[in-house]
Tab-separated table of C-alpha atoms and ligand atoms in Angstrom:
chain	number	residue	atom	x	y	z
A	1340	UNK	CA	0.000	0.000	0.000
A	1341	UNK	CA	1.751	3.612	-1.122
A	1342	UNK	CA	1.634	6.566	1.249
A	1343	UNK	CA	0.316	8.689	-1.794
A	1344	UNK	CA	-2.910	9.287	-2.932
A	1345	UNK	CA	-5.432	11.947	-5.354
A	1346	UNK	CA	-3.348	14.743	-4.097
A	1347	UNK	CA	0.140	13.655	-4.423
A	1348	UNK	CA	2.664	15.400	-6.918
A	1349	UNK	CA	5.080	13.960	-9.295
A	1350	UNK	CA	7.601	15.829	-6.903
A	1351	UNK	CA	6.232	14.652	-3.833
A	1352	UNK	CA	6.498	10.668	-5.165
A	1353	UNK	CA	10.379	11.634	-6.236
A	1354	UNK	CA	11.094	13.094	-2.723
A	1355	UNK	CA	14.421	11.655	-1.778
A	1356	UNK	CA	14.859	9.375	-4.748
A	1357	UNK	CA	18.010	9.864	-6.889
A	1358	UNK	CA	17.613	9.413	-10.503
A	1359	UNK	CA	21.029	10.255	-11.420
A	1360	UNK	CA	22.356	7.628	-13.900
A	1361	UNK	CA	18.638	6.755	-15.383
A	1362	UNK	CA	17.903	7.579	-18.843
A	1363	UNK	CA	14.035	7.929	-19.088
A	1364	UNK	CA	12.312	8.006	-22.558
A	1365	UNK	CA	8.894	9.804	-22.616
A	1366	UNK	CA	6.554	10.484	-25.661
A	1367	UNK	CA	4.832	13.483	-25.843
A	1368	UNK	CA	7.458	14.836	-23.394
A	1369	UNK	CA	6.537	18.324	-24.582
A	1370	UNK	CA	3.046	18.785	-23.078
A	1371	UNK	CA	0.919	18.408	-19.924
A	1372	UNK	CA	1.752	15.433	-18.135
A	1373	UNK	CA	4.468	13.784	-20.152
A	1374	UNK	CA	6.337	17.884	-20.153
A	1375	UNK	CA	5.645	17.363	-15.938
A	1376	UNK	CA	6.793	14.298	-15.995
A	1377	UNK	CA	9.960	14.743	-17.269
A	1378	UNK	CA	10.915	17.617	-15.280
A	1379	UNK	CA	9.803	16.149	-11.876
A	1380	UNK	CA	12.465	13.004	-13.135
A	1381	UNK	CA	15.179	15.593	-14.762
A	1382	UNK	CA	15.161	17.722	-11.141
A	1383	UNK	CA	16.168	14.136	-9.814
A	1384	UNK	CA	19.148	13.830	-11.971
A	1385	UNK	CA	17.322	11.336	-15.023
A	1386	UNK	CA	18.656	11.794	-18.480
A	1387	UNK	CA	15.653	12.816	-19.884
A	1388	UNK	CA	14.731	11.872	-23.543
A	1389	UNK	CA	11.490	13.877	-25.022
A	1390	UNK	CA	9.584	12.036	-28.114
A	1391	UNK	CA	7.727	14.670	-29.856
A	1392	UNK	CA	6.493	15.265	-33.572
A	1393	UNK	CA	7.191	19.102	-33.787
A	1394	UNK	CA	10.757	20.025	-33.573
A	1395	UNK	CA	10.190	23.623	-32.562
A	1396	UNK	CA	8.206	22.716	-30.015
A	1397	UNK	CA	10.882	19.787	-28.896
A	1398	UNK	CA	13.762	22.717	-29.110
A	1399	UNK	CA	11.780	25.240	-27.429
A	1400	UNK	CA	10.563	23.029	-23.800
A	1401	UNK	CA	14.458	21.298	-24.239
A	1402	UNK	CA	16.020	24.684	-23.194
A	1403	UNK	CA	13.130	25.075	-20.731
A	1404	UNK	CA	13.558	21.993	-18.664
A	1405	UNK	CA	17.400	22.371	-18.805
A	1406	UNK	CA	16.911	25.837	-17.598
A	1407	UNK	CA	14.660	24.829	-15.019
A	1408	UNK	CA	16.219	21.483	-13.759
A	1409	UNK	CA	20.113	22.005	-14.643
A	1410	UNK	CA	19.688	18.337	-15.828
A	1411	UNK	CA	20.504	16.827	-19.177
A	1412	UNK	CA	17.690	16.669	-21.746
A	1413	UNK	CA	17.578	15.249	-25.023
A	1414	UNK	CA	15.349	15.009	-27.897
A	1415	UNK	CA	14.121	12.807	-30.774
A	1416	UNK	CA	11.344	13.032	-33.340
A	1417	UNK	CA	8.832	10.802	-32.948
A	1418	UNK	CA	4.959	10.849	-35.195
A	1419	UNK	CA	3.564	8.219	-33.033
A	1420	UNK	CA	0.664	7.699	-36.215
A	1421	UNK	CA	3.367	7.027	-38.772
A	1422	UNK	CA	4.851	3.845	-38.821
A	1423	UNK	CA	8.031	5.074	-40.368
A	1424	UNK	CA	8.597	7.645	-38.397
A	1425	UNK	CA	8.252	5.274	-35.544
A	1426	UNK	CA	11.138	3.088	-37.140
A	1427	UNK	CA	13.194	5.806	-37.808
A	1428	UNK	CA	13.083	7.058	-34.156
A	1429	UNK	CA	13.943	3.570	-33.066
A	1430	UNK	CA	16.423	3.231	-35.297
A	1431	UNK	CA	18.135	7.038	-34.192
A	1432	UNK	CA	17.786	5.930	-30.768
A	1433	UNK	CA	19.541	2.651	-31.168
A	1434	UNK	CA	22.331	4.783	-32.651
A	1435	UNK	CA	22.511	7.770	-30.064
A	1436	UNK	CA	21.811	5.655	-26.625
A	1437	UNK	CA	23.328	2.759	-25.258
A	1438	UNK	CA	20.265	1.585	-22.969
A	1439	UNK	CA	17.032	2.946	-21.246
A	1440	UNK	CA	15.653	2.370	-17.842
A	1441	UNK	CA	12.705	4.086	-18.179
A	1442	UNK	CA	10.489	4.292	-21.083
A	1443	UNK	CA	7.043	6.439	-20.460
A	1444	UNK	CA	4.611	5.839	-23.455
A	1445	UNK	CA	3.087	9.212	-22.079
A	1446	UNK	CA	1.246	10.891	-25.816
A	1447	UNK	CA	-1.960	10.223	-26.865
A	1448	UNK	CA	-4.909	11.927	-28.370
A	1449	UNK	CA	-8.863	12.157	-26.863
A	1450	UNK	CA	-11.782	12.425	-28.707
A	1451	UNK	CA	-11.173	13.360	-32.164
A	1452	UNK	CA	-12.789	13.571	-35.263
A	1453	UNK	CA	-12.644	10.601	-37.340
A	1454	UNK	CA	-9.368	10.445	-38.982
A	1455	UNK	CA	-6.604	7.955	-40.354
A	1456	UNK	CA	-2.993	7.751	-39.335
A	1457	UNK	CA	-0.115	7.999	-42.205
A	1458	UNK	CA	-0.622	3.708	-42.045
A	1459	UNK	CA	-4.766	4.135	-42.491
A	1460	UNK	CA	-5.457	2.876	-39.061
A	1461	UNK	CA	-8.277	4.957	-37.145
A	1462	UNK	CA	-6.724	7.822	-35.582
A	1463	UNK	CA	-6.433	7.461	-31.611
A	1464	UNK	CA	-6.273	3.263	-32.092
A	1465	UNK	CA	-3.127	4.060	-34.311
A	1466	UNK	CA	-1.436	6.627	-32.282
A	1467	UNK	CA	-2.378	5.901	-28.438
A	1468	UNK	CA	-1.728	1.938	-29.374
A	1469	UNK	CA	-0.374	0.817	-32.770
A	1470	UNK	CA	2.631	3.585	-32.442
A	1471	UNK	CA	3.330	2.642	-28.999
A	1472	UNK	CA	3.419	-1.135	-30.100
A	1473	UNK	CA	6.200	-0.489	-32.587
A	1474	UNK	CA	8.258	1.920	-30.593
A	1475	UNK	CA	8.447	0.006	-27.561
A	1476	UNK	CA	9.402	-3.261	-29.137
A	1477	UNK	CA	11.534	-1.737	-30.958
A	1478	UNK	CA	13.359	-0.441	-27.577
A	1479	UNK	CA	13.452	-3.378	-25.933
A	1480	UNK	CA	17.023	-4.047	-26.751
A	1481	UNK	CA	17.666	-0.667	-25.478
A	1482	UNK	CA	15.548	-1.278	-21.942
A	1483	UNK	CA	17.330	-4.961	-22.023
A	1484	UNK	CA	20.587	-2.997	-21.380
A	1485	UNK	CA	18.737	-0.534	-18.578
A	1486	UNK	CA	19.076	-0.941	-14.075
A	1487	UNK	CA	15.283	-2.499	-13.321
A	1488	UNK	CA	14.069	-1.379	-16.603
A	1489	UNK	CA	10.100	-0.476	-16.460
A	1490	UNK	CA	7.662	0.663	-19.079
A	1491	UNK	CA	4.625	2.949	-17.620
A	1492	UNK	CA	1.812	2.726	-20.385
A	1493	UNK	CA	-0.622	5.942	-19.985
A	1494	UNK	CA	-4.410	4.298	-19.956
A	1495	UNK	CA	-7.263	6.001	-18.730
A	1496	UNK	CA	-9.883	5.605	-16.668
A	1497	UNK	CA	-11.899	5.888	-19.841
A	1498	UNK	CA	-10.819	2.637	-20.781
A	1499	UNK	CA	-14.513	1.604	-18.818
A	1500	UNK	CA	-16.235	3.227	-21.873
A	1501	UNK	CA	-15.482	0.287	-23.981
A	1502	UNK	CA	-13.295	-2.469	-24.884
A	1503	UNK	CA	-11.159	-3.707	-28.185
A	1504	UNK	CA	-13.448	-4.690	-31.010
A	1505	UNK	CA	-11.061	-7.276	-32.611
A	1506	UNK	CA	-13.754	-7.343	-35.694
A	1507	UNK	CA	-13.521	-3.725	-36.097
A	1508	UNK	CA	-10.707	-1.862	-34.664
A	1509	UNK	CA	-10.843	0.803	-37.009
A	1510	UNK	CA	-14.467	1.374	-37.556
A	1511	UNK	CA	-14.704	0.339	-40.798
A	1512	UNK	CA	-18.115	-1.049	-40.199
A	1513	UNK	CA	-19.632	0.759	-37.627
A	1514	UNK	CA	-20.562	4.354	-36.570
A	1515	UNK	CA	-17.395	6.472	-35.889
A	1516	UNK	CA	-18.068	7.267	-32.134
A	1517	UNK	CA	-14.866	9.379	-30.963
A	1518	UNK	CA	-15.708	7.897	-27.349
A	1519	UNK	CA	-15.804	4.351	-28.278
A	1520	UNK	CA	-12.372	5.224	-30.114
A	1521	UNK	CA	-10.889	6.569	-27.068
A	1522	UNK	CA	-12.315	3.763	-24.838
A	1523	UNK	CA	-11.091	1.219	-27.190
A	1524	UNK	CA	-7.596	2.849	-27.461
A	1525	UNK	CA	-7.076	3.119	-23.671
A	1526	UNK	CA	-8.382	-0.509	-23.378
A	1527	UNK	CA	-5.391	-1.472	-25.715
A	1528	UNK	CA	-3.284	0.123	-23.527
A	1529	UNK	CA	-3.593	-1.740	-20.581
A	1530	UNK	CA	-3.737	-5.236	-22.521
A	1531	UNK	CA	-0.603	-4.066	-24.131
A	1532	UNK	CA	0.507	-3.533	-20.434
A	1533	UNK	CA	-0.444	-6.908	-19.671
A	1534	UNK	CA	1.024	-8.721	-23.043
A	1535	UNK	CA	4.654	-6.969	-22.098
A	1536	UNK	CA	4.626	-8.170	-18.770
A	1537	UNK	CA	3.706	-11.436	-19.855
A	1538	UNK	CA	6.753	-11.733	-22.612
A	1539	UNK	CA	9.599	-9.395	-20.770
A	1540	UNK	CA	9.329	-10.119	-17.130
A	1541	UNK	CA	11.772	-12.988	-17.166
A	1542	UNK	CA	14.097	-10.375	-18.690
A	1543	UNK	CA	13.741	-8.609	-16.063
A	1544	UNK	CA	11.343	-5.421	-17.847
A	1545	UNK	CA	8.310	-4.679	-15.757
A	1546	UNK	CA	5.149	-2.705	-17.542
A	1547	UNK	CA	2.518	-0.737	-15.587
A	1548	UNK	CA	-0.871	0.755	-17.390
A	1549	UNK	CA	-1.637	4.330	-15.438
A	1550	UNK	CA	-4.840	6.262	-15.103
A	1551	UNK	CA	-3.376	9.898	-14.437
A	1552	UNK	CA	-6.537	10.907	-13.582
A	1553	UNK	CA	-8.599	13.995	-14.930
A	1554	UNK	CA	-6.600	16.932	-15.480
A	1555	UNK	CA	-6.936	20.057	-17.541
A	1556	UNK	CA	-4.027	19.649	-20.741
A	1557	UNK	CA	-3.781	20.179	-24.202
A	1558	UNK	CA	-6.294	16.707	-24.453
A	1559	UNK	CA	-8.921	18.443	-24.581
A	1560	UNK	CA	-8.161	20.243	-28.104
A	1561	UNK	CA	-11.254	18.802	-30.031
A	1562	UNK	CA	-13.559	18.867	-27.355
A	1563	UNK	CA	-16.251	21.901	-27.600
A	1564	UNK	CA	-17.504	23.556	-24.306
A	1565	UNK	CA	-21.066	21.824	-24.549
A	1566	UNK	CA	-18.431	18.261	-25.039
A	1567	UNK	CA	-16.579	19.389	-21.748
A	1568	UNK	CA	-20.514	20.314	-19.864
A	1569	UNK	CA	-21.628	17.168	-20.642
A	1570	UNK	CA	-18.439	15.485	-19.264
A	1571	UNK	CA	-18.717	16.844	-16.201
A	1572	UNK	CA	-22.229	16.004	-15.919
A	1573	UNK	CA	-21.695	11.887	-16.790
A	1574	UNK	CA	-18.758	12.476	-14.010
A	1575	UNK	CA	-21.308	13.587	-11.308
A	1576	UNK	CA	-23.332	11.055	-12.412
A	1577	UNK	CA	-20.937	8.361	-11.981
A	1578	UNK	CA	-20.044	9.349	-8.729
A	1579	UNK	CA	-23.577	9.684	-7.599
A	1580	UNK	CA	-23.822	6.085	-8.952
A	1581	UNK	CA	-21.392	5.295	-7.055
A	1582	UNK	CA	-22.458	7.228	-3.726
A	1583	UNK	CA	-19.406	9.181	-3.638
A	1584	UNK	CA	-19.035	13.182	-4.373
A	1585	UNK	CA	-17.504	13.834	-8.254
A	1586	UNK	CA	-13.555	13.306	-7.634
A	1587	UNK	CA	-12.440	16.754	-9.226
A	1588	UNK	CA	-9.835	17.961	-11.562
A	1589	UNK	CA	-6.230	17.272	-10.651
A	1590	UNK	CA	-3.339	20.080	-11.272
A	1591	UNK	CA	-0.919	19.004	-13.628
A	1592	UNK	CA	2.279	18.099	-11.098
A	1593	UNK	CA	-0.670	15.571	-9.311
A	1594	UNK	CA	-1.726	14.202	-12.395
A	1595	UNK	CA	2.074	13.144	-12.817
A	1596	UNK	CA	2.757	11.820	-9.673
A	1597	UNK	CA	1.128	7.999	-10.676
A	1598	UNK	CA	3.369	7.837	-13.847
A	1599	UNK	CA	5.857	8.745	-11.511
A	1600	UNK	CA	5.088	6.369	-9.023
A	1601	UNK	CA	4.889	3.339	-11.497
A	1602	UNK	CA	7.837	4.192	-12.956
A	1603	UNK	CA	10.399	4.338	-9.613
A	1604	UNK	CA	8.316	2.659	-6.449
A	1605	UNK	CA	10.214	0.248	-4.889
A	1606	UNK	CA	6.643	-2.051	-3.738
A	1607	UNK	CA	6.190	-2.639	-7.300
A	1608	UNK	CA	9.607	-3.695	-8.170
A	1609	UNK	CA	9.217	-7.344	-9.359
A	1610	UNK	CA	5.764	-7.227	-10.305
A	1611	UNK	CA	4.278	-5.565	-12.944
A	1612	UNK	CA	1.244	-5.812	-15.490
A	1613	UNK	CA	-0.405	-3.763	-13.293
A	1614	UNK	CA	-2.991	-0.876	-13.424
A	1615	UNK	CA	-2.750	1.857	-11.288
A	1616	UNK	CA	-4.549	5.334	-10.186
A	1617	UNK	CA	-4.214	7.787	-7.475
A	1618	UNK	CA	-0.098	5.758	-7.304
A	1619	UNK	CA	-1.943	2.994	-6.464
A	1620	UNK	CA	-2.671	-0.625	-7.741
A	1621	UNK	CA	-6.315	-0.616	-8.683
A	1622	UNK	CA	-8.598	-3.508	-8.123
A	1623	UNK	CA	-10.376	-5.561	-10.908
A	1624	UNK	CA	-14.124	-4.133	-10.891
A	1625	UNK	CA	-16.902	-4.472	-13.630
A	1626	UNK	CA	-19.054	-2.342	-11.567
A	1627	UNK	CA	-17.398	0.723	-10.227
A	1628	UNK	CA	-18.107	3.662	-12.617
A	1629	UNK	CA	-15.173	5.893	-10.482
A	1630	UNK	CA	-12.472	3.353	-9.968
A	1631	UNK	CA	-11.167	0.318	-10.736
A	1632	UNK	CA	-10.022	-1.725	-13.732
A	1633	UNK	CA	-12.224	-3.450	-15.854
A	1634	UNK	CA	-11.577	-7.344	-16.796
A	1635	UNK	CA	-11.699	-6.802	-20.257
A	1636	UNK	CA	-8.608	-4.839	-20.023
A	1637	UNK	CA	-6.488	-7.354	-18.197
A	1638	UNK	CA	-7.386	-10.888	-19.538
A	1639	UNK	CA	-4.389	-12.598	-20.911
A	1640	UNK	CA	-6.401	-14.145	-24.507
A	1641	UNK	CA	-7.267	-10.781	-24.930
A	1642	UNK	CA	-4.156	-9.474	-24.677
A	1643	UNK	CA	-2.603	-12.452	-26.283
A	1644	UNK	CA	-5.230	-11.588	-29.044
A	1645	UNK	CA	-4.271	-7.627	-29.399
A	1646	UNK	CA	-0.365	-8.525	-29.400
A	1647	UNK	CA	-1.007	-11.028	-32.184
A	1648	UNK	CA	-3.485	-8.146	-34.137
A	1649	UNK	CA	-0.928	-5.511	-33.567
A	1650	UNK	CA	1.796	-8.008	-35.371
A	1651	UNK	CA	-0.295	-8.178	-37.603
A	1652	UNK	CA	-0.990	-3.967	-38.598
A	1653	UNK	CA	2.714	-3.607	-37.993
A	1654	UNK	CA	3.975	-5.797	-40.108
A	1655	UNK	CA	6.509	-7.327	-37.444
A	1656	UNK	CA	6.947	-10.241	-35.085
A	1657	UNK	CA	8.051	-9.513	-31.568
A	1658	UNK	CA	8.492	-13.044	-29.982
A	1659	UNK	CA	10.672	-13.396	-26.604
B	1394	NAP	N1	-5.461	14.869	-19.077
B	1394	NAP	C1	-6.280	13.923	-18.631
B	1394	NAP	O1	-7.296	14.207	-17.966
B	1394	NAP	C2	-5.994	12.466	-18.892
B	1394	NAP	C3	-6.856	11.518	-18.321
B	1394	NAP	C4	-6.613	10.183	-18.572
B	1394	NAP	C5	-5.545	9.804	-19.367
B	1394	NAP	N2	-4.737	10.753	-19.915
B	1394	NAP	C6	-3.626	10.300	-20.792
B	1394	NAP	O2	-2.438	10.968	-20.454
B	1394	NAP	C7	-1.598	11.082	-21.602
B	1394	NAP	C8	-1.011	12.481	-21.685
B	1394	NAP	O3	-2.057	13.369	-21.976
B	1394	NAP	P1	-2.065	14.912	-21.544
B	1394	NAP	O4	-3.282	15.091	-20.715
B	1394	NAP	O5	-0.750	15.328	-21.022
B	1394	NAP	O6	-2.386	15.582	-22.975
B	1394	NAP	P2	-1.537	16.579	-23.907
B	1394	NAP	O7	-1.069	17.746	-23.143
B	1394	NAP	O8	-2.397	16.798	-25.099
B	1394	NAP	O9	-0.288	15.693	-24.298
B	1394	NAP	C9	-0.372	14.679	-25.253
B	1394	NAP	C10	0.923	14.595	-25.998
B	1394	NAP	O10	0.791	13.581	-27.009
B	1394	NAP	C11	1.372	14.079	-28.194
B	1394	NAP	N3	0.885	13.450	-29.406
B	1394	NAP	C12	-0.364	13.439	-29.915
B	1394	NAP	N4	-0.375	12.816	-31.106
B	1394	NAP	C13	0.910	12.428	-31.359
B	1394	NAP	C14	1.546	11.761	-32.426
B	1394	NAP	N5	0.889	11.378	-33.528
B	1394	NAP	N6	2.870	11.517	-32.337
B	1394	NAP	C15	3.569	11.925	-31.263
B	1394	NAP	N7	3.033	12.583	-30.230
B	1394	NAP	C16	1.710	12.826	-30.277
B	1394	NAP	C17	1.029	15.565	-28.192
B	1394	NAP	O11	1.859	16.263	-29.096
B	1394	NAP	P3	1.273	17.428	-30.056
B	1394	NAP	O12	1.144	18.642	-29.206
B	1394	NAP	O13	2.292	17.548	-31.135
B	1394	NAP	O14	-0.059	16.950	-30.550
B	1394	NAP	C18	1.303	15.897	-26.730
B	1394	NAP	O15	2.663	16.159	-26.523
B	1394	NAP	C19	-2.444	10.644	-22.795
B	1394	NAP	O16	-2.069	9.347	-23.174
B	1394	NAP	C20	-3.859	10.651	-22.252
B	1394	NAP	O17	-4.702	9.720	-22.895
B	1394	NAP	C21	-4.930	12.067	-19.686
């Protein structure tokens, strides 16, 4: 059981840990949580790698976080809904670093309009899972080489809205619904979770799926005002379901803190393929609307399944 909870910080979870020696790869390491994330690690001596697609954007929060932290930050290019530009990332990073300890598959996108990746895959399936797929199998050789390596998968709570319609990933044959999409996407995440812990934990790699809870960030790009009203409302509702108060908005150093925590707490060291919120490991539930993981998202056929699927859309075996 961790001494942290809704309120905790990425800084407060880091208190008194040394990081100095780590290299920690984060996607989207230029933004909300992944940008918090990798200062909170940097300020405890990590090497910090950000993955980003815009290279302005990479240069410009690079000087920032050295600025800020005094630590060492690097940065790569990285189109998580391109399949090349996945395998040319992996291929740079290969080149430029000799291991990683820490790789945070942090970016994603919420909610948007229907849309196709550079590989035609639906938009948030191909960039919050298929992306990640390739670029973390890719780096295994890389986290093979790392001190306790651990992957930290970000999921989402929304992952209750639905599961992974092997028949119809994309929505080729159904109603675009951007919810489903994101429900689906963050479903994948945590059977991805699951499938690496299942294949790399006798090499010693350890994965961990994270809901970061609700925070304000660039997320929430495509979503309207009346979108965000009627979010909050199915929120109260929820809780009222539940017979609890609505749990609130976390700031963006709290909403860290359980990527932070999965990433570097000793009780989890050993065990992985494990969900987590509020930095800690959630329970299996099919019922709670406010917590919980579902069992959809951690069955092992399922993510056998997925793993198998994802082989599949990348063109690539990853068998260990
Ligand atoms: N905020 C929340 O309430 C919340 C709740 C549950 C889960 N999460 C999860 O937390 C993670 C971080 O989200 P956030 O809240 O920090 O949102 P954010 O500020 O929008 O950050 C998302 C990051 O992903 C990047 N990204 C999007 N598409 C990409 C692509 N094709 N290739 C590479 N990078 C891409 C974005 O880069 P660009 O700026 O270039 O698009 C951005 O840096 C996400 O996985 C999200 O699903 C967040």
């Amino acid at each position: 059981m961790s001494e942290f909870g809704f309120s905790s910080t990425a800084d407060d979870v880091l208190e008194g840990r040394d990081l100095s020696g780590k290299r920690v790869f984060v996607t989207g390491g230029y933004s909300g949580l992944g940008k918090e994330t990798a200062r909170a690690m940097a300020s405890k001596g990590a090497e910090v790698v950000i993955a980003g697609r815009d290279e302005e954007k990479l240069a410009e929060v690079r000087a920032e976080l050295e600025r800020e932290t005094g630590g060492r930050i690097e940065t790569i290019l990285c189109d998580l809904a391109s399949l090349q530009s996945v395998r040319d990332c992996a291929a740079e990073a290969r080149e430029r670093f000799d291991l990683i300890d820490l790789l945070i598959n942090n970016a994603g996108v919420m909610a948007c309009p229907k849309d196709r990746t550079a590989d035609g895959f639906e938009r948030q399936f191909g960039t919050n899972h298929v992306g990640h797929f390739l670029l973390t199998n890719l780096l295994v050789p890389l986290l093979e080489k790392g001190d306790r390596p651990r992957i930290v998968n970000l999921s989402s709570r929304g992952h209750h809205i639905d599961e992974v319609h092997f028949d119809d990933p994309h929505f080729e044959d159904r109603d675009y619904d951007p919810w489903l999409s994101y429900g689906q996407s963050k479903t994948a995440n945590v059977l991805f979770t699951v499938g690496l812990e299942e294949r790399l934990k006798d090499r010693g790699i350890h994965a961990y799926a994270v809901h970061p809870g609700g925070i304000h960030t660039n997320l929430g790009r495509h979503m309207t005002e009346e979108d965000m009203a009627r979010l909050s409302k199915r929120i109260a509702a929820s809780a009222a379901e539940d017979g609890k108060k609505p749990e609130g908005f976390k700031t963006i150093p709290q909403g860290a803190a359980t990527t932070c925590y999965a990433a570097t707490a000793s009780e989890l060291e050993g065990r992985g393929g494990l969900y987590l919120e509020n930095s800690h490991v959630a329970e299996v539930d099919d019922e709670s609307r406010t917590e919980g993981v579902r069992s959809y998202a951690v069955d092992r056929d399922k993510a056998n399944r997925l793993w198998a699927m994802s082989e599949e859309m990348t063109g690539e075996r990853f068998s260990y």
